[in-house]
mmCIF file of C-alpha atoms in Angstrom:
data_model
loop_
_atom_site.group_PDB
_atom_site.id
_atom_site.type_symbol
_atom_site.label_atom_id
_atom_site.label_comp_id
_atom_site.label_asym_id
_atom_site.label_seq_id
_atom_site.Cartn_x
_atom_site.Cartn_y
_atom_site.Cartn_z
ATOM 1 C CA UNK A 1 -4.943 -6.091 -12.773
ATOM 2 C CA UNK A 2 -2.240 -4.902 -10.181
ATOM 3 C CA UNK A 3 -3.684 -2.438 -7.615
ATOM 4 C CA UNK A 4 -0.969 -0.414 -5.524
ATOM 5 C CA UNK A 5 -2.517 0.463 -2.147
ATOM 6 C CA UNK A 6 -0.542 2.142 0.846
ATOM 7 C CA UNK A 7 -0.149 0.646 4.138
ATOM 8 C CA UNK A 8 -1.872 1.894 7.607
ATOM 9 C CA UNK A 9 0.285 3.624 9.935
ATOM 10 C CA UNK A 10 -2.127 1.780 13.047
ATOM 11 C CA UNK A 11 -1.629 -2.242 12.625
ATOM 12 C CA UNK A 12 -3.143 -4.863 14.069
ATOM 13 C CA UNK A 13 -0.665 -7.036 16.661
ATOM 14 C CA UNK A 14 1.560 -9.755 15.524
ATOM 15 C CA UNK A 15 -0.399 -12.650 17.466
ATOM 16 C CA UNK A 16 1.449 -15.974 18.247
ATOM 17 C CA UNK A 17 2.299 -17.026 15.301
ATOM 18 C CA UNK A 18 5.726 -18.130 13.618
ATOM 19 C CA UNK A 19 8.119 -15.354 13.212
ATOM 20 C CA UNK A 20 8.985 -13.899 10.046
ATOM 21 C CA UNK A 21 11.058 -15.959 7.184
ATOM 22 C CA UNK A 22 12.005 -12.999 5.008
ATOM 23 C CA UNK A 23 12.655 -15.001 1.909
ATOM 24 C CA UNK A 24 9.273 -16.288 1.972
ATOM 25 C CA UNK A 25 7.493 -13.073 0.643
ATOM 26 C CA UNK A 26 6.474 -12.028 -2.536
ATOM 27 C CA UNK A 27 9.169 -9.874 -4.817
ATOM 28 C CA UNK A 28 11.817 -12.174 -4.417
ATOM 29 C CA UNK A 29 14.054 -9.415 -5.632
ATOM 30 C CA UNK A 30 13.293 -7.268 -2.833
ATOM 31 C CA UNK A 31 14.934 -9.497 -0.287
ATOM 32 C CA UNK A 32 18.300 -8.233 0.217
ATOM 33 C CA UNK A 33 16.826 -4.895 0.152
ATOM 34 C CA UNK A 34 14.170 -5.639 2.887
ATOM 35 C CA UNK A 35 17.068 -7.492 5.258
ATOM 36 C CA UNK A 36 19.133 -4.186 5.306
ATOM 37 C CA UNK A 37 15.994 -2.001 6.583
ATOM 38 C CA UNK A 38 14.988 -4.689 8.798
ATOM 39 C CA UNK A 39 18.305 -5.072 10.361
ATOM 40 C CA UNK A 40 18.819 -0.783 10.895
ATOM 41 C CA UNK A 41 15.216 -0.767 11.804
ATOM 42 C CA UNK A 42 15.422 -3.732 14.380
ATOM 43 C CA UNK A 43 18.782 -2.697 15.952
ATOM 44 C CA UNK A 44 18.002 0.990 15.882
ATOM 45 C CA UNK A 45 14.718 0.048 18.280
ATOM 46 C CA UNK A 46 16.966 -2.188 20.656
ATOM 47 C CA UNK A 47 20.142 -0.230 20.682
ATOM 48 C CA UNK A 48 18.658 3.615 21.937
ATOM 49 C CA UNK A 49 14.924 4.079 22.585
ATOM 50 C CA UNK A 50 14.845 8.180 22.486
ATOM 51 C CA UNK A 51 16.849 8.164 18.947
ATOM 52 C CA UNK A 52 14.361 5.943 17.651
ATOM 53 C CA UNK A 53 11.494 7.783 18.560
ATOM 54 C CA UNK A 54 13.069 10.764 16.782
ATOM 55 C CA UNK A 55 14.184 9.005 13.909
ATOM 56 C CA UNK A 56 10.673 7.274 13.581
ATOM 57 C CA UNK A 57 8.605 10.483 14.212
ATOM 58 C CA UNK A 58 6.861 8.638 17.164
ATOM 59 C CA UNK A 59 4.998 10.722 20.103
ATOM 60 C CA UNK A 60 5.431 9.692 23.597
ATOM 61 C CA UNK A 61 2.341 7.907 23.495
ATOM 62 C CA UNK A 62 3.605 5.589 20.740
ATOM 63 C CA UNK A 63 7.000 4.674 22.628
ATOM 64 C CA UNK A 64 5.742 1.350 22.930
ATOM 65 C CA UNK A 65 6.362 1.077 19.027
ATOM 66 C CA UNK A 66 10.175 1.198 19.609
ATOM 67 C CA UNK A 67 9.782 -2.315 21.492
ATOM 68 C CA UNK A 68 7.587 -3.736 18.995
ATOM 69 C CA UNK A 69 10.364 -2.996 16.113
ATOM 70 C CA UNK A 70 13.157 -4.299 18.228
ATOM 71 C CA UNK A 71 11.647 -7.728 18.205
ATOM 72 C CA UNK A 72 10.500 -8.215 14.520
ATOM 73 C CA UNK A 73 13.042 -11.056 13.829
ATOM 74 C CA UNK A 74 11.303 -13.252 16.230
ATOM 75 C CA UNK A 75 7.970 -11.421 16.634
ATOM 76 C CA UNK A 76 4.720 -13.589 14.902
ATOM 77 C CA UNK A 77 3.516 -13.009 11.591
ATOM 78 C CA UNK A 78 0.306 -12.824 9.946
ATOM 79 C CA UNK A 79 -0.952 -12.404 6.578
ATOM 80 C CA UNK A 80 -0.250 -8.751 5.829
ATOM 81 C CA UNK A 81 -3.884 -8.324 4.667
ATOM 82 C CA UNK A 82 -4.660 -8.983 8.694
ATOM 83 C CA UNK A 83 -1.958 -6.653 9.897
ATOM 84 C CA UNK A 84 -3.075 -3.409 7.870
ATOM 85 C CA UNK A 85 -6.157 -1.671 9.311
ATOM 86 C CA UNK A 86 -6.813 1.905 9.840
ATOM 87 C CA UNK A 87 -9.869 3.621 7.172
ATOM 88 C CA UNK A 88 -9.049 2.177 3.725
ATOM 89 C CA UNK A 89 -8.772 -1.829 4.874
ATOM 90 C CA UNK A 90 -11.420 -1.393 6.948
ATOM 91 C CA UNK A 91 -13.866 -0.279 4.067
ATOM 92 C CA UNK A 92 -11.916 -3.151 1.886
ATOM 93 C CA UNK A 93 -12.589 -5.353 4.684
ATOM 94 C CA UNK A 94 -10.721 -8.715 3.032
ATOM 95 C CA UNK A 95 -12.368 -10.992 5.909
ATOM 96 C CA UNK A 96 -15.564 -10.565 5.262
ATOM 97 C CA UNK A 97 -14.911 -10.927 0.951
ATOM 98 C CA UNK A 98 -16.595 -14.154 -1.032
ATOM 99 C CA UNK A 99 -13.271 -17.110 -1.205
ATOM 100 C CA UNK A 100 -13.589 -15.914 -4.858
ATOM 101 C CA UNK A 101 -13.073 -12.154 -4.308
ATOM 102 C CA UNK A 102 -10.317 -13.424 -1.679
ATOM 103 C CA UNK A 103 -8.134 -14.964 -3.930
ATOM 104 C CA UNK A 104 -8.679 -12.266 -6.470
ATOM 105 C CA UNK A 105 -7.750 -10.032 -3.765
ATOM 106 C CA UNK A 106 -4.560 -12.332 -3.385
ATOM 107 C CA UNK A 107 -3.814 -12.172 -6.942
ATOM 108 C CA UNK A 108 -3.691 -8.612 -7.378
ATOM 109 C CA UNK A 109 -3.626 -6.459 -4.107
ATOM 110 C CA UNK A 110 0.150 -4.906 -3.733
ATOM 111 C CA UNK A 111 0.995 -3.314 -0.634
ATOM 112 C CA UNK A 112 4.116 -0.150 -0.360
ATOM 113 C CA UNK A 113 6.046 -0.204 2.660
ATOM 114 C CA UNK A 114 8.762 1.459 3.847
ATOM 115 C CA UNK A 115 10.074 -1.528 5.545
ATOM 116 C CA UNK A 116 9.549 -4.316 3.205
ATOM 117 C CA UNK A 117 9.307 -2.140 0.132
ATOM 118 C CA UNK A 118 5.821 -3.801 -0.872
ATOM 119 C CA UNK A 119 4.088 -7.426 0.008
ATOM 120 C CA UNK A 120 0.999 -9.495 -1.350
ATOM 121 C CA UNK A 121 -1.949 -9.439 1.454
ATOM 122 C CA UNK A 122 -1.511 -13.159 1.865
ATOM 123 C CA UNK A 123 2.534 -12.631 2.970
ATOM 124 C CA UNK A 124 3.016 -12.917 6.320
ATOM 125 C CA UNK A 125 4.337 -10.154 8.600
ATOM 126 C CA UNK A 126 4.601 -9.138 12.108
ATOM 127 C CA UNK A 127 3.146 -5.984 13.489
ATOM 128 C CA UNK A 128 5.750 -3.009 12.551
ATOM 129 C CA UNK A 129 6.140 0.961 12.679
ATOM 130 C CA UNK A 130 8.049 2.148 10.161
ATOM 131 C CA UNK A 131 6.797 4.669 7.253
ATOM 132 C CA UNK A 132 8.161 5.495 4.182
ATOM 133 C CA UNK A 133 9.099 9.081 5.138
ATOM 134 C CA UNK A 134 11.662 7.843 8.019
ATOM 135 C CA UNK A 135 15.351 8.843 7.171
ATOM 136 C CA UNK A 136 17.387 5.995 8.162
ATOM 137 C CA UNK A 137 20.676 6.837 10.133
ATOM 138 C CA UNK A 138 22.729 4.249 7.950
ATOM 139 C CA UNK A 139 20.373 3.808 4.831
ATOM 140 C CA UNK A 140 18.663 7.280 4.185
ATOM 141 C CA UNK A 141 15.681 8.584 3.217
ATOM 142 C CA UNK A 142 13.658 5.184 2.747
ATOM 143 C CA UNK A 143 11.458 6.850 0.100
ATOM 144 C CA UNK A 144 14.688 7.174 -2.255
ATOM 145 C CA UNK A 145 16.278 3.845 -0.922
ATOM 146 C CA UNK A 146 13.666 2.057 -2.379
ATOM 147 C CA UNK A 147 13.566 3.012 -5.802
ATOM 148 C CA UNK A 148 16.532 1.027 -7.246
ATOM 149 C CA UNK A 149 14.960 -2.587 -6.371
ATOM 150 C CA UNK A 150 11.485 -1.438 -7.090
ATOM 151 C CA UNK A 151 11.947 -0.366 -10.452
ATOM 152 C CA UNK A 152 14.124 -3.863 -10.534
ATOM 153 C CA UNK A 153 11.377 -5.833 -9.218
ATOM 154 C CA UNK A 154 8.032 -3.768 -10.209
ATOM 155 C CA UNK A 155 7.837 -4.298 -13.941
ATOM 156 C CA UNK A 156 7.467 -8.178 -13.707
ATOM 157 C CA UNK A 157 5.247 -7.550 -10.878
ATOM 158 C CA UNK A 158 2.799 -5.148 -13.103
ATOM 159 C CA UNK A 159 2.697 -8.133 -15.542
ATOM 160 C CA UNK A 160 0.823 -6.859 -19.309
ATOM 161 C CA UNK A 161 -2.198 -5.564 -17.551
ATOM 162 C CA UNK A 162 -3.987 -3.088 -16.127
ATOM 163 C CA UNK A 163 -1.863 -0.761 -12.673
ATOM 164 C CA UNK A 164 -4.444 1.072 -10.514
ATOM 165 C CA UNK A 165 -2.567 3.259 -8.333
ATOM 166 C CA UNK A 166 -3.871 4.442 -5.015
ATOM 167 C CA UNK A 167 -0.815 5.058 -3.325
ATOM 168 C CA UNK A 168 -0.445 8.140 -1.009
ATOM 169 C CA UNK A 169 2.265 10.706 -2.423
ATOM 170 C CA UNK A 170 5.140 9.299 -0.188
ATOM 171 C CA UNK A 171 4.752 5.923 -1.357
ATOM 172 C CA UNK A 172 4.107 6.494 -5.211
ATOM 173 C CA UNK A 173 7.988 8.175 -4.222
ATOM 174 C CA UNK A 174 8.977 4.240 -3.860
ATOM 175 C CA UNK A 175 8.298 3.627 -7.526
ATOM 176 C CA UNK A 176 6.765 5.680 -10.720
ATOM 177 C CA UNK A 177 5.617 3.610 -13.244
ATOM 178 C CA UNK A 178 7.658 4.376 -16.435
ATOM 179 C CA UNK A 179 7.375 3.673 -19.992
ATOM 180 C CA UNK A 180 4.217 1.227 -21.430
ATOM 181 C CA UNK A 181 3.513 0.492 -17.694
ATOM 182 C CA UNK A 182 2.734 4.289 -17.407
ATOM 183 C CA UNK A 183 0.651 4.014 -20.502
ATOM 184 C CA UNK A 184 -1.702 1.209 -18.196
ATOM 185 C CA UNK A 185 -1.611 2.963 -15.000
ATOM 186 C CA UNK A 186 -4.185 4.783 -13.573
ATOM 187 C CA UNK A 187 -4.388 7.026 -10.271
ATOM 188 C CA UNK A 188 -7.043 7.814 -8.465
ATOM 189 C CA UNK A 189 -8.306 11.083 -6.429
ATOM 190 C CA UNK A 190 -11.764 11.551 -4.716
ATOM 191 C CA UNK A 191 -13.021 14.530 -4.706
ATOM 192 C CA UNK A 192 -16.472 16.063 -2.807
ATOM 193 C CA UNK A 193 -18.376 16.405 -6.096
ATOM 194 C CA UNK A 194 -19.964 20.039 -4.784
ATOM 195 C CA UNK A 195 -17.269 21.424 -4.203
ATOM 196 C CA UNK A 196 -14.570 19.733 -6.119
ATOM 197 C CA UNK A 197 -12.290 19.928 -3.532
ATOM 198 C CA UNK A 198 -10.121 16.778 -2.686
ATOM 199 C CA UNK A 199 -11.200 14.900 1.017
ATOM 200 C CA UNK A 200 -9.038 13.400 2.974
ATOM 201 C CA UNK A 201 -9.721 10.952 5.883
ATOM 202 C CA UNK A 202 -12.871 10.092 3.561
ATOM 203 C CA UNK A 203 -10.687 9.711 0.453
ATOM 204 C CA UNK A 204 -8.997 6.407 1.836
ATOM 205 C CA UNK A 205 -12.736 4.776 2.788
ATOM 206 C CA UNK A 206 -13.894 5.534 -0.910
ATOM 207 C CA UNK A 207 -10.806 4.066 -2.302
ATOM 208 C CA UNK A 208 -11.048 0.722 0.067
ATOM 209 C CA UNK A 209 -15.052 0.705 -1.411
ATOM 210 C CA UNK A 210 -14.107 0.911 -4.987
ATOM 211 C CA UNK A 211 -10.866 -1.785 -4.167
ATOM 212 C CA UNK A 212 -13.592 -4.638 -2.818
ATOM 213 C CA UNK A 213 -16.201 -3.173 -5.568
ATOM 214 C CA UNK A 214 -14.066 -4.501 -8.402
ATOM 215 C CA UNK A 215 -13.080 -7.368 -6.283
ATOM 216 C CA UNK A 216 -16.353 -8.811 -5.504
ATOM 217 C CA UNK A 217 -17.881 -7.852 -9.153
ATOM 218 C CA UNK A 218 -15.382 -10.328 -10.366
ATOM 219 C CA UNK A 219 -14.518 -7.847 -13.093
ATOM 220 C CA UNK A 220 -10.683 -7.443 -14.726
ATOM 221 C CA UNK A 221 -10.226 -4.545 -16.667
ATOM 222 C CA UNK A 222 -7.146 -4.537 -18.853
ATOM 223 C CA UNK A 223 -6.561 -0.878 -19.287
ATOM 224 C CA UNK A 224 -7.546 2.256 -17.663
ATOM 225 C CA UNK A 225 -10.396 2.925 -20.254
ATOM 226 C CA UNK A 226 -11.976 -0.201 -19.129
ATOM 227 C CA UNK A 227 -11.612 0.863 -15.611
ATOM 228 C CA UNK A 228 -12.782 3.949 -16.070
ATOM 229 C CA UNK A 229 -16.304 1.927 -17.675
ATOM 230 C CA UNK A 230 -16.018 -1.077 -15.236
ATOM 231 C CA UNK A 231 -16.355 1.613 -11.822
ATOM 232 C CA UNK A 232 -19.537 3.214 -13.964
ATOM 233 C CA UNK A 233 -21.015 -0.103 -14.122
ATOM 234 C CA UNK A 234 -20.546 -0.477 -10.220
ATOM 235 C CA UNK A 235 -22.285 3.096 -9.636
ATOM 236 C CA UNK A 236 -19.400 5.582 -9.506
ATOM 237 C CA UNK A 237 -19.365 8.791 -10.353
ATOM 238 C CA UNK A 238 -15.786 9.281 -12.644
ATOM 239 C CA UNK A 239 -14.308 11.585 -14.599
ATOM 240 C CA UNK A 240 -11.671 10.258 -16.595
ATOM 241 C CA UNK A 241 -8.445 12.586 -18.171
ATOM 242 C CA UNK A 242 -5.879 9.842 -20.682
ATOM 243 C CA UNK A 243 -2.623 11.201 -20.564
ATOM 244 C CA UNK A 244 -1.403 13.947 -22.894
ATOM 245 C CA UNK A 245 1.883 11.925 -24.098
ATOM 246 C CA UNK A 246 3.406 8.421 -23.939
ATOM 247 C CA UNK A 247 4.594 7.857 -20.330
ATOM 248 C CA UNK A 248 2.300 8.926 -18.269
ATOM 249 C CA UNK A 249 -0.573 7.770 -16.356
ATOM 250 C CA UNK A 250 -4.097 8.316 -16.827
ATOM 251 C CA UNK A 251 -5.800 10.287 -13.939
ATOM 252 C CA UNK A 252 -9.145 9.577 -12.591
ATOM 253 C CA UNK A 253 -11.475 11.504 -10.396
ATOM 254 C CA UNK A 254 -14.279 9.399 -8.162
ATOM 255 C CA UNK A 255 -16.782 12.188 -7.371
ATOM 256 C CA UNK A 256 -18.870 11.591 -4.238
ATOM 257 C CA UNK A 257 -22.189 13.593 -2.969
ATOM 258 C CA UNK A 258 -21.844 12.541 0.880
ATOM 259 C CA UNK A 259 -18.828 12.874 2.567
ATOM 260 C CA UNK A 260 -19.135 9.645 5.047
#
C-alpha cells in the first residue's frame, strides 16, 4: 500500500542537525529535478526579500520564511515525518505510533511537495516554505513542473499494490495516476454525513485518523475494494463508487456524525 498525503504549509524548525544531502532521499529520479527548485527557491530568498514574498504568497507576518528558504543548503534536517505538522500529522501523530506501525508508516507514507516533488517520512529535510501553487520566476508553475519526473518516478514508486490518495487538489496536479495504477487508486473525501456536504479544516484530521487507523491495525489492503472493507472493520462509515471505465480511480466517501 502507497498512501499519497499532502504536506503542511506550518512546519516544525530545522533543529541542529546535518544539513541536507539531496541525493540521499527517496525517488532517486527526482534529484535533478529537486536541485533546480532548490537552487531558484534558495537564491530567490537571498537575492530580493519583497519579490519573494510575492512570488511565495507570504504575508508580512511570514517574512521571516524568506530567511528560512535562503539557508536550506546548509540549514539542519530532520526526518520529514518531524517537519510536517499542521491538522492531518497531528491526528496521524507518527511519534506516538507502535515501532511496528512506524516502520509501516516508513514503508508506505509518500509525501507531495512543491519543493522536493515528494519524500518518504523517514527522509530528512530542513524546515521550508514553498507550496505547490508558487509560479517560479525561472521554472514556472511548480504544479506543472513536476509532472514530467513524477510520472517518471511514480509508477515504480506505486509498486503492484494498493494507491490511497489523499492529496489536496493542487498536489494530485503533481501527478494523476494513469493506466492499471488508476485502476488501484483510491481518493478519499469526508463529508458531514447530515448534511453531505464536504468539511474542510476537519477533513484533514479525519484523513490523518484513518492514515494511523490502517497503520496501527497492521492491515494491507491490495486494492481499493479491500480498503473500502478494511476502514469498515476499523469503524468507518464509507460509501464506496468503482470507477465507470478502465483508468480511473475509485472514489470513496468517509461519512462522519461530529464534526471535531
Amino acid at each position: 500500500m502507497l498512501v499519497l498525503l499532502p504536506p503542511s504549509e506550518g512546519k516544525a524548525s530545522s533543529g541542529r542537525g546535518a544539513p541536507l544531502k539531496p541525493e540521499s532521499l527517496s525517488l532517486p529520479a527526482l534529484t535533478e529535478a529537486r536541485e533546480a527548485v532548490l537552487d531558484e527557491l534558495a537564491e530567490l530568498c537571498a537575492a530580493d526579500e519583497e519579490k519573494a514574498r510575492e512570488v511565495l504568497g507570504l504575508s508580512e507576518g511570514l517574512r521571516g520564511e524568506v530567511a528560512k528558504n535562503a539557508e536550506l543548503r546548509t540549514a539542519g534536517a530532520r526526518p520529514a515525518g518531524e517537519i510536517y505538522t499542521g491538522v492531518l500529522y497531528d491526528a496521524l501523530d507518527l511519534a506516538s505510533l507502535e515501532p511496528a506501525a512506524k516502520r509501516r508508516a516508513a514503508r508506505s507514507l509518500l509525501v507531495f511537495s512543491g519543493l522536493w516533488g515528494a519524500v518518504r517520512v523517514t527522509d530528512r529535510i530542513p524546515s521550508y516554505r514553498c507550496s505547490m501553487g508558487v509560479r517560479l520566476p525561472g521554472l514556472g508553475a511548480l504544479g506543472a513542473y513536476w509532472r514530467a519526473p513524477m510520472a517518471a518516478a511514480m509508477p515504480e514508486a506505486a509498486g503492484d499494490g494498493l494507491v490511497l490518495d489523499l492529496r489536496s487538489a493542487a498536489y494530485a496536479a503533481a501527478w494523476k495516476p494513469k493506466g492499471e495504477v488508476a485502476g488501484r487508486t483510491a481518493t478519499v473525501r469526508v463529508l458531514h454525513a447530515p448534511t453531505r456536504k464536504v468539511v474542510s479544516h476537519f477533513n484533514k484530521a479525519t484523513k490523518g485518523r484513518i492514515v494511523r487507523s490502517l497503520l496501527s491495525a497492521g492491515v494491507a489492503p491490495t486494492g481499493p475494494a479491500e480498503l473500502v472493507e478494511a476502514l469498515r472493520d476499523l469503524g468507518y462509515a464509507v460509501e464506496a463508487q468503482a470507477p465507470a471505465k478502465a483508468g480511473q480511480a475509485w472514489a470513496l466517501d468517509v461519512l462522519v456524525e461530529e464534526i471535531h
